[in-house]
Coordinates of C-alpha atoms and ligand atoms in Angstrom, one line a residue:
Chain A
X26 CA 6.4 28.4 12.2
X27 CA 7.9 25.1 13.6
X28 CA 8.4 23.6 10.5
X29 CA 10.5 20.6 11.5
X30 CA 11.6 19.0 14.7
X31 CA 14.9 18.4 12.5
X32 CA 17.3 20.8 11.9
X33 CA 18.2 21.0 8.2
X34 CA 21.8 22.2 7.9
X35 CA 23.0 24.7 5.0
X36 CA 24.8 21.7 3.5
X37 CA 21.7 19.8 3.0
X38 CA 22.0 17.4 5.9
X39 CA 19.6 16.6 8.4
X40 CA 20.0 15.6 11.8
X41 CA 18.3 12.7 13.3
X42 CA 17.9 11.4 17.0
X43 CA 16.4 7.9 17.6
X44 CA 17.0 4.7 19.4
X45 CA 18.3 1.5 18.0
X46 CA 18.2 -1.4 20.3
X47 CA 17.8 0.7 23.3
X48 CA 20.7 2.9 22.6
X49 CA 20.2 6.6 21.8
X50 CA 21.8 7.6 18.4
X51 CA 22.3 11.0 16.8
X52 CA 23.3 11.1 13.1
X53 CA 23.7 13.7 10.6
X54 CA 22.9 12.5 7.1
X55 CA 21.9 13.3 3.6
X56 CA 18.3 13.0 3.7
X57 CA 18.3 10.3 0.9
X58 CA 19.8 7.8 3.5
X59 CA 17.4 5.0 4.1
X60 CA 17.1 3.5 7.4
X61 CA 18.8 0.2 6.2
X62 CA 21.7 2.2 4.9
X63 CA 22.1 4.0 8.0
X64 CA 22.1 0.8 10.0
X65 CA 24.3 -1.1 7.8
X66 CA 26.8 1.9 7.0
X67 CA 26.7 4.3 9.7
X68 CA 25.5 2.2 13.0
X69 CA 27.6 -1.0 11.9
X70 CA 24.6 -3.1 12.5
X71 CA 24.8 -5.6 9.2
X72 CA 22.7 -8.0 10.4
X73 CA 19.5 -6.3 8.5
X74 CA 20.3 -7.5 5.0
X75 CA 19.7 -5.6 1.7
X76 CA 18.0 -8.0 -0.8
X77 CA 16.0 -6.3 -3.5
X78 CA 16.3 -2.7 -2.2
X79 CA 12.7 -2.3 -3.4
X80 CA 10.3 -3.3 -0.9
X81 CA 9.8 -6.8 -2.7
X82 CA 11.8 -9.2 -0.6
X83 CA 11.3 -8.5 3.2
X84 CA 15.3 -9.2 3.9
X85 CA 15.7 -5.6 5.7
X86 CA 12.5 -6.3 8.1
X87 CA 12.9 -4.3 11.5
X88 CA 10.6 -2.9 14.1
X89 CA 10.0 0.7 14.5
X90 CA 8.4 1.2 17.6
X91 CA 7.2 -2.3 17.9
X92 CA 5.9 -2.8 14.4
X93 CA 7.7 -4.6 11.5
X94 CA 8.4 -2.3 8.4
X95 CA 11.0 -2.4 5.7
X96 CA 14.2 -0.4 6.3
X97 CA 14.8 0.0 2.6
X98 CA 11.8 2.2 2.1
X99 CA 12.0 3.9 5.1
X100 CA 13.9 7.2 5.4
X101 CA 16.2 7.4 8.2
X102 CA 14.9 11.0 8.8
X103 CA 11.5 9.8 9.1
X104 CA 12.4 7.9 12.3
X105 CA 13.3 11.0 14.4
X106 CA 12.1 10.2 18.0
X107 CA 11.1 6.5 17.1
X108 CA 12.8 3.3 18.4
X109 CA 14.5 0.8 16.1
X110 CA 15.0 -2.8 16.9
X111 CA 16.9 -4.9 14.7
X112 CA 18.0 -8.5 14.7
X113 CA 21.0 -7.3 16.8
X114 CA 18.7 -6.4 19.7
X115 CA 16.6 -9.6 20.2
X116 CA 19.2 -11.4 22.2
X117 CA 19.5 -10.6 26.0
X118 CA 23.2 -10.8 26.7
X119 CA 24.2 -14.4 25.5
X120 CA 20.1 -15.7 25.7
X121 CA 19.2 -15.8 22.3
X122 CA 15.4 -14.8 21.7
X123 CA 13.1 -17.8 21.5
X124 CA 12.5 -17.3 17.8
X125 CA 16.2 -17.5 17.2
X126 CA 16.4 -20.5 18.9
X127 CA 13.5 -22.0 17.1
X128 CA 14.9 -21.0 13.8
X129 CA 18.1 -22.9 14.6
X130 CA 16.3 -26.2 16.1
X131 CA 13.8 -26.1 13.2
X132 CA 16.6 -25.7 10.7
X133 CA 14.6 -22.6 9.4
X134 CA 17.3 -21.4 6.8
X135 CA 19.8 -22.5 4.6
X136 CA 22.0 -19.9 3.2
X137 CA 20.9 -17.5 6.0
X138 CA 20.5 -14.5 4.2
X139 CA 16.9 -13.9 4.5
X140 CA 17.0 -15.1 8.1
X141 CA 17.2 -12.0 10.0
X142 CA 14.1 -10.6 8.3
X143 CA 12.4 -13.9 8.8
X144 CA 13.1 -13.6 12.3
X145 CA 12.2 -10.3 12.9
X146 CA 8.8 -11.0 11.1
X147 CA 8.1 -13.9 13.0
X148 CA 8.7 -12.2 16.4
X149 CA 6.3 -9.8 15.0
X150 CA 3.6 -12.1 13.9
X151 CA 3.8 -13.8 17.7
X152 CA 3.1 -10.2 18.8
X153 CA 0.4 -9.5 16.5
X154 CA -1.5 -12.6 17.3
X155 CA -3.4 -13.2 13.9
X156 CA -1.7 -16.3 12.8
X157 CA -3.0 -19.8 14.5
X158 CA -3.2 -22.5 11.7
X159 CA -0.4 -23.1 9.2
X160 CA -2.0 -21.1 6.2
X161 CA -2.3 -18.0 8.3
X162 CA 1.3 -18.4 9.6
X163 CA 2.3 -18.6 5.7
X164 CA 0.6 -15.6 4.9
X165 CA 1.6 -13.4 7.7
X166 CA 5.0 -14.6 6.6
X167 CA 4.5 -14.2 2.9
X168 CA 6.3 -10.2 3.0
X169 CA 9.6 -12.4 3.7
X170 CA 11.0 -14.2 0.5
X171 CA 13.1 -17.2 1.0
X172 CA 15.3 -17.8 -2.2
X173 CA 16.4 -21.0 -0.6
X174 CA 12.7 -22.1 -0.1
X175 CA 13.1 -22.7 3.2
X176 CA 9.4 -22.1 3.9
X177 CA 8.4 -25.5 5.7
X178 CA 11.1 -25.3 8.1
X179 CA 10.2 -21.5 9.0
X180 CA 6.5 -22.3 9.5
X181 CA 7.7 -24.8 12.1
X182 CA 9.8 -22.8 13.7
X183 CA 7.2 -20.0 14.0
X184 CA 5.1 -22.9 15.4
X185 CA 7.6 -24.2 18.0
X186 CA 8.6 -20.4 19.1
X187 CA 4.8 -20.0 19.8
X188 CA 4.5 -23.0 22.0
Chain B
X23 CA 18.2 9.5 -6.1
X24 CA 18.3 13.2 -6.7
X25 CA 18.8 15.4 -3.6
X26 CA 16.0 17.0 -1.9
X27 CA 15.3 19.3 1.1
X28 CA 13.3 17.8 3.9
X29 CA 10.9 19.0 6.4
X30 CA 8.4 17.7 8.5
X31 CA 5.8 20.2 9.6
X32 CA 3.4 19.7 12.4
X33 CA 0.3 21.2 11.3
X34 CA -1.6 21.5 7.9
X35 CA -1.3 25.2 7.2
X36 CA 2.4 24.6 7.3
X37 CA 2.5 21.8 5.1
X38 CA 0.2 23.6 2.7
X39 CA 2.5 26.5 2.8
X40 CA 5.7 24.5 2.2
X41 CA 4.1 22.7 -0.7
X42 CA 4.5 23.7 -4.5
X43 CA 5.1 22.5 -7.8
X44 CA 8.4 20.5 -7.2
X45 CA 7.4 19.2 -3.5
X46 CA 6.0 15.7 -2.7
X47 CA 4.4 14.8 0.5
X48 CA 5.6 11.6 2.1
X49 CA 3.5 9.3 4.2
X50 CA 4.6 5.6 4.2
X51 CA 7.2 6.2 1.3
X52 CA 6.2 3.0 0.2
X53 CA 5.5 4.3 -3.3
X54 CA 7.6 7.4 -3.2
X55 CA 10.9 6.3 -2.0
X56 CA 10.5 3.3 -4.4
X57 CA 10.2 5.7 -7.5
X58 CA 12.7 8.1 -6.1
X59 CA 15.4 5.2 -6.1
X60 CA 14.6 4.5 -9.5
X61 CA 14.6 8.2 -10.4
X62 CA 11.1 8.0 -11.6
X63 CA 10.1 10.8 -9.3
X64 CA 12.6 13.4 -8.6
X65 CA 10.8 16.2 -6.0
X66 CA 13.2 18.9 -5.0
X67 CA 11.4 19.0 -1.8
X68 CA 10.0 16.1 0.5
X69 CA 7.5 17.0 2.9
X70 CA 6.9 14.4 5.9
X71 CA 3.2 14.5 6.8
X72 CA 3.3 12.1 9.4
X73 CA 3.1 14.6 12.1
X74 CA 0.0 16.1 10.8
X75 CA -3.4 15.3 12.7
X76 CA -4.9 13.2 10.1
X77 CA -5.8 10.0 12.4
X78 CA -9.0 8.3 13.5
X79 CA -11.0 5.6 12.0
X80 CA -14.6 6.6 13.2
X81 CA -18.0 4.8 12.2
X82 CA -21.2 7.2 12.7
X83 CA -24.6 7.8 11.4
X84 CA -22.9 9.2 8.3
X85 CA -20.5 6.4 7.8
X86 CA -17.0 5.6 8.2
X87 CA -14.4 8.2 8.2
X88 CA -10.6 7.6 8.0
X89 CA -7.9 9.6 8.2
X90 CA -5.5 10.0 5.6
X91 CA -2.6 8.8 7.8
X92 CA -4.3 5.7 9.1
X93 CA -2.1 2.6 8.1
X94 CA -3.4 -0.3 5.9
X95 CA -2.8 -2.8 8.5
X96 CA -4.7 -0.8 11.2
X97 CA -7.6 -0.1 9.1
X98 CA -8.0 -3.5 8.1
X99 CA -8.0 -5.0 11.5
X100 CA -10.4 -2.3 13.0
X101 CA -13.3 -4.1 14.5
X102 CA -16.2 -1.9 13.0
X103 CA -14.5 -1.8 9.3
X104 CA -14.2 -5.3 9.4
X105 CA -17.6 -6.1 10.5
X106 CA -19.4 -3.3 8.4
X107 CA -17.3 -3.3 5.6
X108 CA -15.6 -6.5 5.0
X109 CA -14.7 -5.9 1.4
X110 CA -12.5 -3.0 2.7
X111 CA -10.8 -5.2 5.3
X112 CA -10.1 -8.1 2.7
X113 CA -9.1 -5.6 0.0
X114 CA -6.6 -4.3 2.5
X115 CA -5.4 -7.5 3.8
X116 CA -4.9 -9.2 0.3
X117 CA -2.7 -6.2 -0.7
X118 CA 1.3 -6.1 -0.3
X119 CA 2.9 -7.5 2.9
X120 CA 2.4 -7.1 6.4
X121 CA 5.2 -5.0 6.5
X122 CA 4.2 -2.8 3.9
X123 CA 0.8 -2.4 5.2
X124 CA 2.0 -1.1 8.5
X125 CA 3.9 1.6 6.7
X126 CA 1.5 2.5 4.0
X127 CA -1.4 5.0 4.6
X128 CA -4.8 5.1 2.8
X129 CA -4.1 8.6 1.5
X130 CA -0.7 7.0 -0.1
X131 CA -2.6 3.8 -1.3
X132 CA -5.0 6.0 -3.5
X133 CA -2.3 7.7 -5.0
X134 CA 0.1 4.9 -5.6
X135 CA 1.9 4.7 -9.1
X136 CA 1.2 1.8 -11.8
X137 CA 3.1 -1.1 -11.5
X138 CA 3.9 -1.2 -15.6
X139 CA 7.4 -2.1 -16.0
X140 CA 8.1 0.4 -18.6
X141 CA 7.0 3.3 -16.2
X142 CA 9.2 1.9 -13.5
X143 CA 12.3 1.8 -16.1
X144 CA 13.6 5.4 -17.1
X145 CA 15.7 3.9 -19.9
X146 CA 12.2 3.3 -21.7
X147 CA 9.8 5.5 -23.4
X148 CA 6.6 6.0 -21.3
X149 CA 4.0 8.3 -21.8
X150 CA 2.7 8.5 -18.3
X151 CA 6.5 9.0 -17.1
X152 CA 7.9 11.3 -20.0
X153 CA 4.6 12.7 -22.0
X154 CA 4.8 12.4 -25.5
X155 CA 7.5 9.5 -25.6
X156 CA 5.3 6.7 -26.4
X157 CA 4.0 3.7 -24.8
X158 CA 5.9 0.3 -25.7
X159 CA 3.2 -1.6 -23.7
X160 CA 0.7 -1.3 -26.5
X161 CA 2.9 -3.6 -28.5
X162 CA 5.5 -5.0 -25.7
X163 CA 4.7 -6.7 -22.3
X164 CA 1.3 -6.0 -21.7
X165 CA 0.3 -9.4 -19.8
X166 CA -0.3 -7.2 -16.7
X167 CA -2.0 -4.4 -18.3
X168 CA -5.4 -3.3 -18.4
X169 CA -8.4 -4.2 -20.6
X170 CA -10.8 -1.4 -19.9
X171 CA -10.7 2.5 -20.0
X172 CA -7.6 2.1 -22.1
X173 CA -6.1 4.3 -24.6
X174 CA -3.5 4.1 -27.4
X175 CA -1.7 6.4 -25.4
X176 CA -1.5 4.3 -22.4
X177 CA -3.2 0.6 -20.9
X178 CA -1.5 0.7 -17.4
X179 CA -3.9 -0.3 -14.6
X180 CA -4.4 1.2 -11.3
X181 CA -2.7 -1.0 -9.0
X182 CA -4.8 -0.1 -5.4
X183 CA -7.0 -3.2 -4.1
X184 CA -8.7 -1.0 -1.7
X185 CA -9.6 1.5 -4.2
X186 CA -11.8 -0.9 -6.0
X187 CA -13.5 -1.7 -2.8
X188 CA -14.1 2.3 -1.8
X189 CA -15.4 2.7 -5.5
X190 CA -18.0 0.1 -5.2
X191 CA -19.0 1.8 -1.9
X192 CA -19.4 5.4 -3.3
X193 CA -16.5 6.4 -1.3
X194 CA -15.1 10.3 -1.4
X195 CA -12.1 11.9 -0.6
X196 CA -11.8 15.2 1.5
X197 CA -9.1 17.5 0.1
X198 CA -7.5 20.4 1.6
X199 CA -5.4 22.9 -0.7
X200 CA -4.2 26.3 0.0
X201 CA -7.1 28.7 0.5
X202 CA -8.5 30.5 -2.4
X203 CA -8.5 27.9 -4.8
X204 CA -11.7 27.9 -7.5
X205 CA -14.4 25.2 -6.7
X206 CA -13.1 25.0 -3.3
X207 CA -14.7 26.8 0.1
X208 CA -12.8 29.7 1.3
X209 CA -10.6 27.4 3.7
X210 CA -9.4 25.6 0.8
X211 CA -11.3 22.4 1.2
X212 CA -13.5 20.3 -1.1
X213 CA -14.9 16.7 -1.2
X214 CA -14.9 14.5 -4.3
X215 CA -16.5 11.4 -5.0
X216 CA -13.3 8.7 -5.6
X217 CA -15.5 7.7 -8.6
X218 CA -14.5 11.5 -10.2
X219 CA -11.1 11.9 -8.4
X220 CA -9.4 9.1 -10.9
X221 CA -9.0 10.2 -14.4
X222 CA -8.7 7.8 -17.4
X223 CA -5.5 7.9 -19.4
X224 CA -6.8 9.6 -23.0
X225 CA -4.3 11.4 -24.4
X226 CA -2.7 12.6 -21.0
X227 CA -1.7 9.4 -19.0
X228 CA 0.5 11.7 -17.0
X229 CA -2.6 13.4 -15.5
X230 CA -4.1 10.6 -13.1
X231 CA -6.4 12.4 -11.0
X232 CA -7.9 15.9 -10.2
X233 CA -5.4 16.6 -7.2
X234 CA -4.1 20.0 -7.4
X235 CA -0.4 20.6 -6.9
X236 CA 0.2 21.0 -2.9
X237 CA -3.3 19.5 -2.2
X238 CA -3.4 17.0 0.7
X239 CA -5.8 14.3 1.2
X240 CA -7.2 14.7 4.7
X241 CA -9.7 11.8 5.1
X242 CA -11.7 9.1 3.4
X243 CA -15.4 9.1 3.8
X244 CA -17.4 6.1 2.9
X245 CA -21.3 6.4 3.1
X246 CA -23.4 4.0 5.2
X247 CA -24.5 1.0 3.5
X248 CA -26.3 -1.5 6.0
X249 CA -26.1 -4.7 3.4
X250 CA -22.1 -4.0 3.0
X251 CA -22.0 -6.4 5.8
X252 CA -22.5 -8.9 3.3
X253 CA -19.6 -8.2 1.0
X254 CA -16.2 -10.0 -0.2
X255 CA -13.0 -8.9 -1.9
X256 CA -11.8 -11.7 -4.3
X257 CA -8.2 -11.5 -5.9
X258 CA -6.7 -13.7 -8.3
X259 CA -2.8 -13.3 -8.9
X260 CA 0.1 -15.0 -10.0
X261 CA 1.1 -15.9 -6.6
X262 CA -0.9 -16.6 -3.5
X263 CA 0.4 -13.6 -1.5
X264 CA 2.3 -10.4 -1.8
X265 CA 1.4 -9.6 -5.1
X266 CA -0.6 -7.3 -7.3
X267 CA -4.0 -8.6 -8.9
X268 CA -4.5 -10.2 -12.2
X269 CA -8.3 -9.5 -11.4
X270 CA -10.2 -8.7 -8.5
X271 CA -14.0 -7.9 -7.6
X272 CA -15.3 -5.9 -4.8
X273 CA -18.9 -7.1 -4.3
X274 CA -21.9 -6.3 -1.9
X275 CA -25.0 -7.8 -2.0
X276 CA -28.4 -7.1 -0.7
X277 CA -30.0 -10.6 -0.2
X278 CA -33.6 -10.8 0.3
X279 CA -35.3 -14.6 0.6
X280 CA -32.1 -15.9 -0.9
X281 CA -32.1 -13.8 -4.0
X282 CA -30.1 -10.6 -4.9
X283 CA -32.0 -7.5 -4.6
X284 CA -29.6 -5.2 -5.2
X285 CA -25.8 -5.2 -5.7
X286 CA -22.4 -3.2 -5.8
X287 CA -19.7 -4.5 -8.0
X288 CA -16.4 -3.2 -9.0
X289 CA -13.2 -4.7 -10.2
X290 CA -9.2 -4.4 -9.9
X291 CA -6.4 -5.5 -12.1
X292 CA -8.3 -4.9 -15.4
X293 CA -9.0 -0.9 -15.5
X294 CA -6.8 2.1 -15.8
X295 CA -9.0 3.5 -12.9
X296 CA -10.7 1.1 -9.9
X297 CA -13.6 -0.1 -12.3
X298 CA -17.1 0.2 -11.2
X299 CA -19.6 -2.1 -13.3
X300 CA -23.1 -0.5 -13.2
X301 CA -24.3 -2.7 -16.0
X302 CA -23.9 -5.8 -14.0
X303 CA -25.1 -4.1 -10.8
X304 CA -28.2 -3.3 -13.0
X305 CA -28.4 -7.0 -14.3
X306 CA -28.4 -8.4 -10.7
X307 CA -31.0 -5.9 -9.8
X308 CA -33.3 -7.1 -12.4
X309 CA -33.0 -10.7 -11.4
X310 CA -30.8 -12.2 -14.1
X311 CA -28.7 -15.0 -13.2
X312 CA -25.1 -14.3 -11.6
X313 CA -23.6 -15.9 -14.7
X314 CA -25.6 -13.4 -17.3
X315 CA -24.5 -10.4 -15.2
X316 CA -21.0 -11.2 -14.7
X317 CA -20.9 -11.9 -18.7
X318 CA -21.4 -8.0 -18.8
X319 CA -18.1 -7.2 -16.9
X320 CA -16.0 -7.2 -19.8
X321 CA -18.1 -5.1 -22.5
X322 CA -16.3 -2.4 -24.2
X323 CA -12.9 -4.4 -23.3
X324 CA -10.2 -3.4 -25.4
X325 CA -7.3 -6.4 -24.7
X326 CA -3.7 -6.2 -26.0
X327 CA -1.9 -9.0 -27.4
X328 CA -0.9 -10.5 -23.8
X329 CA -3.8 -9.7 -21.7
X330 CA -7.1 -11.0 -23.5
X331 CA -7.5 -13.5 -20.9
X332 CA -8.5 -11.2 -18.2
X333 CA -11.9 -10.8 -20.0
X334 CA -12.7 -14.0 -19.0
X335 CA -10.7 -14.0 -15.8
X336 CA -12.5 -10.9 -14.5
X337 CA -16.2 -12.5 -15.2
X338 CA -15.1 -15.6 -13.0
X339 CA -13.9 -13.3 -10.4
X340 CA -17.1 -11.5 -10.1
X341 CA -19.1 -15.1 -10.3
X342 CA -16.8 -16.4 -7.6
X343 CA -17.5 -13.4 -5.3
X344 CA -21.6 -13.8 -5.9
X345 CA -21.4 -17.6 -5.1
X346 CA -19.7 -16.7 -2.1
X347 CA -21.9 -14.1 -0.9
X348 CA -25.5 -15.6 -2.3
X349 CA -24.5 -19.1 -3.4
X350 CA -24.7 -20.5 -7.0
X351 CA -27.5 -19.1 -9.2
Ligands
FAD413 C1 6.4 -4.5 -3.4 C2 4.9 -4.0 -3.1 C3 3.8 -4.6 -3.1 C4 2.6 -3.8 -3.3 N1 1.2 -4.6 -3.2 C5 0.2 -4.0 -3.3 C6 -0.9 -4.8 -3.5 O1 -1.0 -6.0 -3.4 N2 -2.0 -4.2 -3.6 C7 -2.0 -2.7 -3.2 O2 -3.0 -1.9 -3.2 N3 -0.9 -2.0 -3.1 C8 0.3 -2.4 -3.1 N4 1.2 -2.0 -3.1 C9 1.3 -0.4 -3.0 C10 1.1 0.0 -1.9 O3 -0.1 -0.2 -1.0 C11 1.5 1.7 -1.8 O4 2.7 1.9 -2.1 C12 1.0 2.3 -0.5 O5 -0.3 2.2 -0.3 C13 1.3 3.8 -0.5 O6 1.2 4.4 0.7 P1 2.3 5.2 1.4 O7 1.6 5.8 2.7 O8 3.7 4.6 1.5 O9 2.7 6.4 0.0 P2 3.6 7.1 -0.2 O10 4.6 6.7 -0.9 O11 4.0 7.9 1.1 O12 3.3 8.2 -1.0 C14 2.5 7.8 -2.4 C15 2.0 9.0 -3.1 O13 0.9 9.7 -2.4 C16 1.4 11.0 -2.2 N5 0.5 11.4 -0.7 C17 0.9 10.3 0.2 N6 -0.2 10.8 1.3 C18 -0.7 12.1 0.9 C19 -1.8 12.7 1.3 N7 -2.3 12.6 2.5 N8 -2.3 13.7 0.6 C20 -1.6 14.0 -0.6 N9 -1.0 13.4 -1.3 C21 -0.3 12.2 -0.5 C22 2.9 11.0 -2.1 O14 3.4 12.6 -2.4 C23 3.2 10.2 -3.0 O15 3.1 10.7 -4.4 C24 2.5 -2.7 -2.9 C25 3.9 -2.1 -2.7 C26 5.0 -2.7 -2.8 C27 6.1 -1.8 -2.6
SF4_414 S1 0.9 1.5 -20.4 FE1 0.9 3.7 -19.6 S2 2.6 3.5 -17.8 FE2 3.1 1.9 -19.2 S3 4.3 2.4 -20.9 FE3 2.3 2.6 -21.6 S4 2.3 4.9 -21.0 FE4 3.9 4.1 -19.4
FES415 S1 15.5 -5.1 0.7 FE1 13.8 -4.3 1.8 S2 12.0 -5.4 0.8 FE2 14.2 -6.1 -0.1
FES416 S1 18.1 -19.3 3.8 FE1 18.7 -18.5 1.7 S2 17.1 -17.1 1.2 FE2 16.2 -17.8 3.0

């Protein structure tokens, strides 16, 4: 029987092939490895932040096949064959993504720790298209906690990026 | 996190064949990976079920059928679900966060574990996690705990929002186990009403439902109910979003001539299982005022030191739902 598209070697490691920001990657990992740790520690993509590591803050938000998810609760073995986009993949050459520009122009952060997650969420919010009013934007962005309380400027940034 | 083997089978028979007492299925991972990191769960084998053909949201004459792997966000945004069963849609959209809802499956949602802080902390006793070790919540931090269906062994709430809506709608789960199980058909399949699926804690709070080791939830089935179009899910919590319920109500009403002719009422955040309220429904059918009916909600409640407020809160949540659906009365 075809148990898996992944091969589990005798040493307990699994091999995972997936795309990150358009580049094909192939990793041999302990199956316990989260996507977050794989990005930060194996692929040196440290833009994605680890806040709570428990699904409670949104700092680790990335896109998998175009949908925003939490990389701290995603095992990297489970993204076999999928496309991951991180904050490093938004800009085109030295042209920032419109949402990145809007966060700078609206001062949508203080310390900046939550910002990559906020921006990945905001990009998805615009694509999802369910949020029009301020209240809807706040609700759609509620999975991203900001310890500095930059929320009003974050809502402004989302609105500016949309226009 | 303890080490485990990983497999990602492509068909149901293979998944069932791999499963055993020490394995766990993983769908979205939002409960499982979290609890594995905390060492609350330590399966020796993880079976990734995302490649199994358990998809599809279909509305037909026999009601609504939702494949176990459908994601919370997709179900909530499905046009037919939002139109015919607003309480399901609203319960889902008031759950967790958009990121989590993109990951989390309906099957996993129904099997999520309680958020009781003692359950999640392996340094403390907890009958649910370590049977016989005690229940510190009885005299400790119990503000978030249940007031209905509790026992001296456990007072943890069932944390799912959508399960409350599904119980109000008489939904069932379809299960598949290895062939030859007692009470199942020869192909290992059985259908269990959600109301019978969950078990109150009693003396065995570690046994939460009737699922057998290795059994899969394949589908959720919601019977047709024309007047479920007039329904809401009202959820009250400590912050406006991204939080579990202190008290919630899933209510549908059959409104005739401006009066409630029939109703479905179930509540969350207050019970050890998703809590249907037949007494409140009967009072509404009998034409009693909304307030008189809602007053029956906390009958038999057994509050602890920190959560007596939930008895009042749950009545008000029901009242608000009824007011939204039928106006004040
Ligand atoms: C921060 C946070 C906030 C949350 N807030 C809410 C909230 O407000 N309301 C709410 O309702 N929920 C909330 N949740 C819970 C969330 O909805 C659940 O974690 C999620 O629905 C579980 O689904 P999953 O697919 O990720 O399950 P998994 O984690 O993959 O699995 C959960 C359990 O179900 C088993 N399983 C999964 N699928 C099947 C299947 N088809 N057959 C048999 N067994 C299966 C797994 O083995 C595991 O034991 C929250 C979670 C987090 C982390
Ligand atoms: S309430 Fe239940 S889950 Fe919480 S500590 Fe007591 S036994 Fe454990
Ligand atoms: S680090 Fe993933 S949600 Fe906090
Ligand atoms: S800017 Fe500091 S946490 Fe948001």
